[in-house]
Amino acid sequence: ELAGAGCIVHAGDIREPEVSTGLVEECMSRFGRIDCLVNNAGGQFVAPAEDITPNGWRAVRRLNLDAPWQLTQLVAKRWMIENGGGRVISVVLCPRRGIEGMAHSSAARAGMTALTNTLSLEWGKYGIGLVCVAPGWIDTEGVRGYGEDLHEVADRVPMKRIGTAEEVGEVIAFLASPGAAYISGTTIVVDGGLENTVAG
């Protein structure tokens, strides 16, 4: 729907290195630069920790940690390090709150948070800012697929509602803007205050 003069569509499994390479090369060929990377591909399945198989663990880790690392490293090496910096924004889970049934994804996303913190130290000298965004309960098709009663979930949120994808998008847009140029190495939580509750 967005494809046009200012948009490239490059379909593929982002876990595969050749897909990341193809995406970056296509962007460089079309636009000549990459100013901001948003790592927002992700996914997992709900399962008790004791039932997660090695293959299931590996699949979730590859999607939520390995793939964004490969893309981040590629964009940094291909453009940002040598050309005055840029922004890398990665969508993760809340790093300070456990999520039942999400041991694999929580571990992978926490790894992405730690990676972001470390890269902000290493790459700050190149003018690269790296930030994570951790959405809470957001009304999306994927969240609805978990079968949760969103009205019940909303009651646990201090703001008494579920967030919207647009609200998360606005935060990401700000972090990609010049106004956020001095923000790096941190995680912005977008959850209506849920992280601050004892029973969240």
Short mmCIF file of N, CA and C in Angstrom, two decimals, residues 61-186:
data_model
loop_
_atom_site.label_atom_id
_atom_site.label_comp_id
_atom_site.label_asym_id
_atom_site.label_seq_id
_atom_site.Cartn_x
_atom_site.Cartn_y
_atom_site.Cartn_z
N ARG A 61 14.86 -16.69 18.96
CA ARG A 61 16.10 -15.92 19.14
C ARG A 61 16.59 -15.36 17.81
N ARG A 62 16.52 -16.15 16.75
CA ARG A 62 16.99 -15.69 15.44
C ARG A 62 16.18 -14.49 14.95
N LEU A 63 14.87 -14.50 15.22
CA LEU A 63 14.02 -13.41 14.74
C LEU A 63 14.16 -12.15 15.58
N ASN A 64 14.30 -12.31 16.90
CA ASN A 64 14.25 -11.17 17.80
C ASN A 64 15.61 -10.65 18.26
N LEU A 65 16.68 -11.39 17.99
CA LEU A 65 18.02 -10.94 18.38
C LEU A 65 19.01 -11.02 17.22
N ASP A 66 19.14 -12.18 16.62
CA ASP A 66 20.13 -12.35 15.55
C ASP A 66 19.83 -11.45 14.35
N ALA A 67 18.58 -11.45 13.88
CA ALA A 67 18.23 -10.67 12.69
C ALA A 67 18.44 -9.17 12.88
N PRO A 68 17.94 -8.58 13.99
CA PRO A 68 18.20 -7.14 14.15
C PRO A 68 19.68 -6.81 14.34
N TRP A 69 20.44 -7.72 14.96
CA TRP A 69 21.88 -7.49 15.08
C TRP A 69 22.53 -7.46 13.70
N GLN A 70 22.20 -8.45 12.86
CA GLN A 70 22.80 -8.52 11.53
C GLN A 70 22.49 -7.26 10.72
N LEU A 71 21.24 -6.81 10.79
CA LEU A 71 20.84 -5.64 10.03
C LEU A 71 21.49 -4.37 10.58
N THR A 72 21.54 -4.27 11.91
CA THR A 72 22.17 -3.10 12.55
C THR A 72 23.64 -3.01 12.18
N GLN A 73 24.36 -4.12 12.29
CA GLN A 73 25.78 -4.13 11.95
C GLN A 73 25.99 -3.76 10.49
N LEU A 74 25.15 -4.30 9.63
CA LEU A 74 25.29 -4.06 8.19
C LEU A 74 25.07 -2.58 7.85
N VAL A 75 24.02 -1.98 8.42
CA VAL A 75 23.73 -0.57 8.16
C VAL A 75 24.85 0.32 8.71
N ALA A 76 25.36 -0.03 9.88
CA ALA A 76 26.44 0.76 10.47
C ALA A 76 27.69 0.70 9.60
N LYS A 77 28.05 -0.50 9.16
CA LYS A 77 29.26 -0.65 8.35
C LYS A 77 29.09 -0.09 6.95
N ARG A 78 27.88 -0.23 6.40
CA ARG A 78 27.64 0.18 5.00
C ARG A 78 27.52 1.69 4.86
N TRP A 79 27.04 2.39 5.92
CA TRP A 79 26.84 3.82 5.78
C TRP A 79 27.17 4.63 7.03
N MET A 80 26.58 4.28 8.18
CA MET A 80 26.58 5.21 9.32
C MET A 80 27.95 5.51 9.90
N ILE A 81 28.81 4.52 10.03
CA ILE A 81 30.12 4.74 10.66
C ILE A 81 30.97 5.70 9.85
N GLU A 82 30.93 5.59 8.55
CA GLU A 82 31.80 6.41 7.70
C GLU A 82 31.16 7.72 7.26
N ASN A 83 29.87 7.90 7.57
CA ASN A 83 29.17 9.04 6.98
C ASN A 83 28.41 9.90 7.99
N GLY A 84 28.95 10.03 9.18
CA GLY A 84 28.38 11.00 10.11
C GLY A 84 27.25 10.53 10.97
N GLY A 85 27.05 9.22 11.06
CA GLY A 85 26.11 8.70 12.04
C GLY A 85 24.73 8.39 11.52
N GLY A 86 23.81 8.28 12.47
CA GLY A 86 22.43 7.91 12.16
C GLY A 86 21.74 7.43 13.42
N ARG A 87 20.56 6.86 13.25
CA ARG A 87 19.75 6.40 14.37
C ARG A 87 19.37 4.95 14.15
N VAL A 88 19.43 4.15 15.23
CA VAL A 88 18.94 2.78 15.21
C VAL A 88 17.94 2.64 16.35
N ILE A 89 16.71 2.28 16.03
CA ILE A 89 15.64 2.14 17.00
C ILE A 89 15.13 0.71 16.94
N SER A 90 15.16 0.02 18.06
CA SER A 90 14.76 -1.39 18.09
C SER A 90 13.56 -1.58 19.01
N VAL A 91 12.55 -2.26 18.50
CA VAL A 91 11.34 -2.54 19.28
C VAL A 91 11.57 -3.83 20.07
N VAL A 92 11.38 -3.74 21.39
CA VAL A 92 11.66 -4.87 22.28
C VAL A 92 10.50 -5.05 23.26
N LEU A 93 10.63 -6.02 24.14
CA LEU A 93 9.71 -6.16 25.26
C LEU A 93 10.28 -5.41 26.45
N CYS A 94 9.43 -5.13 27.43
CA CYS A 94 9.90 -4.40 28.61
C CYS A 94 11.04 -5.18 29.26
N PRO A 95 12.22 -4.60 29.40
CA PRO A 95 13.39 -5.34 29.90
C PRO A 95 13.40 -5.54 31.40
N ARG A 96 12.49 -4.87 32.10
CA ARG A 96 12.52 -4.93 33.57
C ARG A 96 11.33 -5.67 34.17
N ARG A 97 10.54 -6.34 33.32
CA ARG A 97 9.36 -7.05 33.83
C ARG A 97 9.25 -8.39 33.13
N GLY A 98 9.18 -9.46 33.90
CA GLY A 98 9.01 -10.77 33.31
C GLY A 98 7.63 -10.91 32.67
N ILE A 99 7.54 -11.72 31.62
CA ILE A 99 6.27 -11.95 30.93
C ILE A 99 6.05 -13.46 30.87
N GLU A 100 5.09 -13.93 31.60
CA GLU A 100 4.82 -15.37 31.68
C GLU A 100 4.51 -15.94 30.30
N GLY A 101 5.13 -17.08 30.01
CA GLY A 101 4.93 -17.73 28.72
C GLY A 101 5.81 -17.20 27.61
N MET A 102 6.70 -16.26 27.94
CA MET A 102 7.54 -15.62 26.93
C MET A 102 9.02 -15.69 27.30
N ALA A 103 9.46 -16.80 27.86
CA ALA A 103 10.86 -16.90 28.28
C ALA A 103 11.81 -16.70 27.10
N HIS A 104 11.49 -17.32 25.99
CA HIS A 104 12.36 -17.23 24.81
C HIS A 104 12.43 -15.80 24.27
N SER A 105 11.27 -15.18 24.10
CA SER A 105 11.24 -13.83 23.55
C SER A 105 11.80 -12.81 24.54
N SER A 106 11.49 -12.98 25.83
CA SER A 106 12.02 -12.06 26.83
C SER A 106 13.54 -12.09 26.84
N ALA A 107 14.12 -13.29 26.75
CA ALA A 107 15.58 -13.41 26.75
C ALA A 107 16.17 -12.76 25.50
N ALA A 108 15.57 -13.02 24.35
CA ALA A 108 16.09 -12.45 23.10
C ALA A 108 15.98 -10.94 23.09
N ARG A 109 14.84 -10.41 23.53
CA ARG A 109 14.64 -8.95 23.50
C ARG A 109 15.51 -8.26 24.55
N ALA A 110 15.70 -8.93 25.70
CA ALA A 110 16.62 -8.36 26.68
C ALA A 110 18.04 -8.33 26.11
N GLY A 111 18.38 -9.34 25.32
CA GLY A 111 19.67 -9.33 24.63
C GLY A 111 19.79 -8.15 23.69
N MET A 112 18.70 -7.82 23.01
CA MET A 112 18.72 -6.67 22.10
C MET A 112 18.88 -5.38 22.88
N THR A 113 18.27 -5.31 24.06
CA THR A 113 18.41 -4.13 24.91
C THR A 113 19.86 -3.97 25.35
N ALA A 114 20.48 -5.07 25.81
CA ALA A 114 21.88 -5.02 26.23
C ALA A 114 22.79 -4.67 25.06
N LEU A 115 22.49 -5.22 23.89
CA LEU A 115 23.27 -4.91 22.69
C LEU A 115 23.18 -3.42 22.35
N THR A 116 21.99 -2.87 22.45
CA THR A 116 21.79 -1.44 22.18
C THR A 116 22.61 -0.59 23.14
N ASN A 117 22.60 -0.95 24.42
CA ASN A 117 23.37 -0.20 25.41
C ASN A 117 24.86 -0.25 25.08
N THR A 118 25.35 -1.42 24.72
CA THR A 118 26.77 -1.60 24.41
C THR A 118 27.17 -0.85 23.14
N LEU A 119 26.34 -0.97 22.10
CA LEU A 119 26.66 -0.30 20.84
C LEU A 119 26.63 1.22 20.99
N SER A 120 25.78 1.72 21.89
CA SER A 120 25.76 3.17 22.11
C SER A 120 27.09 3.66 22.67
N LEU A 121 27.77 2.80 23.44
CA LEU A 121 29.10 3.15 23.95
C LEU A 121 30.15 3.06 22.86
N GLU A 122 30.07 2.03 22.05
CA GLU A 122 31.09 1.82 21.01
C GLU A 122 30.92 2.76 19.82
N TRP A 123 29.69 3.05 19.45
CA TRP A 123 29.44 3.77 18.21
C TRP A 123 29.05 5.23 18.42
N GLY A 124 28.96 5.67 19.68
CA GLY A 124 28.63 7.07 19.92
C GLY A 124 29.62 8.01 19.26
N LYS A 125 30.88 7.61 19.21
CA LYS A 125 31.93 8.46 18.61
C LYS A 125 31.72 8.66 17.12
N TYR A 126 30.89 7.82 16.51
CA TYR A 126 30.60 7.97 15.09
C TYR A 126 29.32 8.78 14.85
N GLY A 127 28.71 9.24 15.93
CA GLY A 127 27.46 9.99 15.80
C GLY A 127 26.24 9.10 15.64
N ILE A 128 26.37 7.83 16.01
CA ILE A 128 25.24 6.90 15.91
C ILE A 128 24.53 6.82 17.27
N GLY A 129 23.24 7.09 17.27
CA GLY A 129 22.44 6.95 18.47
C GLY A 129 21.57 5.71 18.37
N LEU A 130 21.54 4.93 19.45
CA LEU A 130 20.76 3.69 19.45
C LEU A 130 19.82 3.69 20.64
N VAL A 131 18.56 3.37 20.39
CA VAL A 131 17.53 3.41 21.43
C VAL A 131 16.60 2.22 21.23
N CYS A 132 16.05 1.70 22.34
CA CYS A 132 15.01 0.68 22.28
C CYS A 132 13.67 1.30 22.65
N VAL A 133 12.61 0.79 22.06
CA VAL A 133 11.25 1.15 22.43
C VAL A 133 10.55 -0.12 22.87
N ALA A 134 9.98 -0.10 24.08
CA ALA A 134 9.33 -1.28 24.65
C ALA A 134 7.84 -1.01 24.82
N PRO A 135 7.02 -1.41 23.85
CA PRO A 135 5.58 -1.22 23.99
C PRO A 135 5.00 -2.19 25.02
N GLY A 136 3.96 -1.73 25.71
CA GLY A 136 3.21 -2.62 26.60
C GLY A 136 2.08 -3.27 25.82
N TRP A 137 0.89 -3.30 26.40
CA TRP A 137 -0.27 -3.87 25.72
C TRP A 137 -0.77 -2.87 24.68
N ILE A 138 -0.63 -3.24 23.41
CA ILE A 138 -1.02 -2.38 22.30
C ILE A 138 -2.08 -3.12 21.48
N ASP A 139 -3.12 -2.41 21.10
CA ASP A 139 -4.23 -3.02 20.37
C ASP A 139 -3.83 -3.27 18.92
N THR A 140 -3.33 -4.46 18.67
CA THR A 140 -2.94 -4.86 17.32
C THR A 140 -3.53 -6.24 17.03
N GLU A 141 -3.50 -6.62 15.79
CA GLU A 141 -3.99 -7.94 15.39
C GLU A 141 -3.21 -9.04 16.10
N GLY A 142 -1.90 -8.83 16.22
CA GLY A 142 -1.06 -9.84 16.88
C GLY A 142 -1.42 -10.02 18.34
N VAL A 143 -1.62 -8.92 19.06
CA VAL A 143 -1.98 -9.00 20.47
C VAL A 143 -3.35 -9.66 20.64
N ARG A 144 -4.29 -9.31 19.78
CA ARG A 144 -5.61 -9.92 19.86
C ARG A 144 -5.54 -11.43 19.62
N GLY A 145 -4.54 -11.86 18.86
CA GLY A 145 -4.37 -13.27 18.58
C GLY A 145 -3.97 -14.11 19.79
N TYR A 146 -3.50 -13.44 20.86
CA TYR A 146 -3.14 -14.18 22.07
C TYR A 146 -4.36 -14.59 22.88
N GLY A 147 -5.54 -14.10 22.52
CA GLY A 147 -6.76 -14.51 23.19
C GLY A 147 -7.00 -13.86 24.54
N GLU A 148 -6.27 -12.80 24.85
CA GLU A 148 -6.47 -12.09 26.12
C GLU A 148 -7.73 -11.23 26.06
N ASP A 149 -8.38 -11.08 27.19
CA ASP A 149 -9.50 -10.16 27.32
C ASP A 149 -8.90 -8.76 27.50
N LEU A 150 -8.93 -7.95 26.44
CA LEU A 150 -8.26 -6.66 26.48
C LEU A 150 -8.92 -5.70 27.46
N HIS A 151 -10.21 -5.88 27.74
CA HIS A 151 -10.87 -5.05 28.76
C HIS A 151 -10.29 -5.37 30.13
N GLU A 152 -10.06 -6.65 30.38
CA GLU A 152 -9.46 -7.06 31.66
C GLU A 152 -8.02 -6.56 31.76
N VAL A 153 -7.27 -6.64 30.66
CA VAL A 153 -5.91 -6.13 30.65
C VAL A 153 -5.90 -4.63 30.92
N ALA A 154 -6.82 -3.92 30.29
CA ALA A 154 -6.89 -2.46 30.47
C ALA A 154 -7.10 -2.08 31.92
N ASP A 155 -7.82 -2.89 32.65
CA ASP A 155 -8.07 -2.59 34.07
C ASP A 155 -6.79 -2.63 34.89
N ARG A 156 -5.78 -3.38 34.42
CA ARG A 156 -4.51 -3.48 35.14
C ARG A 156 -3.55 -2.34 34.81
N VAL A 157 -3.85 -1.61 33.73
CA VAL A 157 -3.00 -0.50 33.30
C VAL A 157 -3.41 0.76 34.06
N PRO A 158 -2.47 1.48 34.66
CA PRO A 158 -2.82 2.70 35.39
C PRO A 158 -3.64 3.69 34.57
N MET A 159 -3.42 3.78 33.27
CA MET A 159 -4.19 4.70 32.44
C MET A 159 -5.53 4.12 32.02
N LYS A 160 -5.79 2.86 32.41
CA LYS A 160 -7.09 2.20 32.21
C LYS A 160 -7.48 2.06 30.74
N ARG A 161 -6.49 1.84 29.90
CA ARG A 161 -6.78 1.57 28.50
C ARG A 161 -5.60 0.86 27.86
N ILE A 162 -5.84 0.29 26.69
CA ILE A 162 -4.80 -0.33 25.88
C ILE A 162 -4.22 0.75 24.96
N GLY A 163 -2.94 0.66 24.69
CA GLY A 163 -2.31 1.62 23.79
C GLY A 163 -2.64 1.33 22.34
N THR A 164 -2.31 2.28 21.48
CA THR A 164 -2.54 2.12 20.04
C THR A 164 -1.20 2.05 19.30
N ALA A 165 -1.25 1.42 18.14
CA ALA A 165 -0.05 1.35 17.30
C ALA A 165 0.42 2.74 16.91
N GLU A 166 -0.53 3.65 16.71
CA GLU A 166 -0.17 5.02 16.34
C GLU A 166 0.64 5.70 17.44
N GLU A 167 0.31 5.42 18.71
CA GLU A 167 1.05 6.02 19.81
C GLU A 167 2.49 5.52 19.84
N VAL A 168 2.68 4.24 19.58
CA VAL A 168 4.04 3.70 19.51
C VAL A 168 4.77 4.30 18.31
N GLY A 169 4.07 4.43 17.19
CA GLY A 169 4.67 5.01 15.99
C GLY A 169 5.11 6.45 16.21
N GLU A 170 4.33 7.21 16.97
CA GLU A 170 4.69 8.60 17.25
C GLU A 170 5.98 8.68 18.07
N VAL A 171 6.15 7.75 19.02
CA VAL A 171 7.38 7.72 19.81
C VAL A 171 8.57 7.40 18.92
N ILE A 172 8.41 6.41 18.06
CA ILE A 172 9.49 6.04 17.15
C ILE A 172 9.82 7.20 16.21
N ALA A 173 8.80 7.88 15.70
CA ALA A 173 9.03 9.02 14.81
C ALA A 173 9.81 10.12 15.53
N PHE A 174 9.47 10.36 16.80
CA PHE A 174 10.22 11.37 17.56
C PHE A 174 11.67 10.94 17.74
N LEU A 175 11.89 9.67 18.09
CA LEU A 175 13.25 9.19 18.31
C LEU A 175 14.08 9.22 17.04
N ALA A 176 13.42 9.20 15.89
CA ALA A 176 14.14 9.28 14.61
C ALA A 176 14.39 10.73 14.19
N SER A 177 13.82 11.67 14.92
CA SER A 177 13.89 13.08 14.53
C SER A 177 15.10 13.77 15.14
N PRO A 178 15.48 14.94 14.64
CA PRO A 178 16.59 15.69 15.22
C PRO A 178 16.37 16.05 16.69
N GLY A 179 15.11 16.14 17.12
CA GLY A 179 14.83 16.47 18.51
C GLY A 179 15.31 15.44 19.50
N ALA A 180 15.56 14.21 19.02
CA ALA A 180 16.02 13.13 19.90
C ALA A 180 17.48 12.79 19.67
N ALA A 181 18.22 13.70 19.04
CA ALA A 181 19.60 13.41 18.63
C ALA A 181 20.52 13.08 19.80
N TYR A 182 20.20 13.56 21.00
CA TYR A 182 21.09 13.34 22.15
C TYR A 182 20.57 12.22 23.06
N ILE A 183 19.60 11.46 22.60
CA ILE A 183 19.09 10.31 23.35
C ILE A 183 19.72 9.05 22.80
N SER A 184 20.42 8.31 23.64
CA SER A 184 21.07 7.08 23.18
C SER A 184 21.31 6.14 24.35
N GLY A 185 21.30 4.84 24.03
CA GLY A 185 21.65 3.83 25.03
C GLY A 185 20.60 3.62 26.10
N THR A 186 19.34 3.85 25.78
CA THR A 186 18.29 3.69 26.78
C THR A 186 17.08 3.02 26.15
#
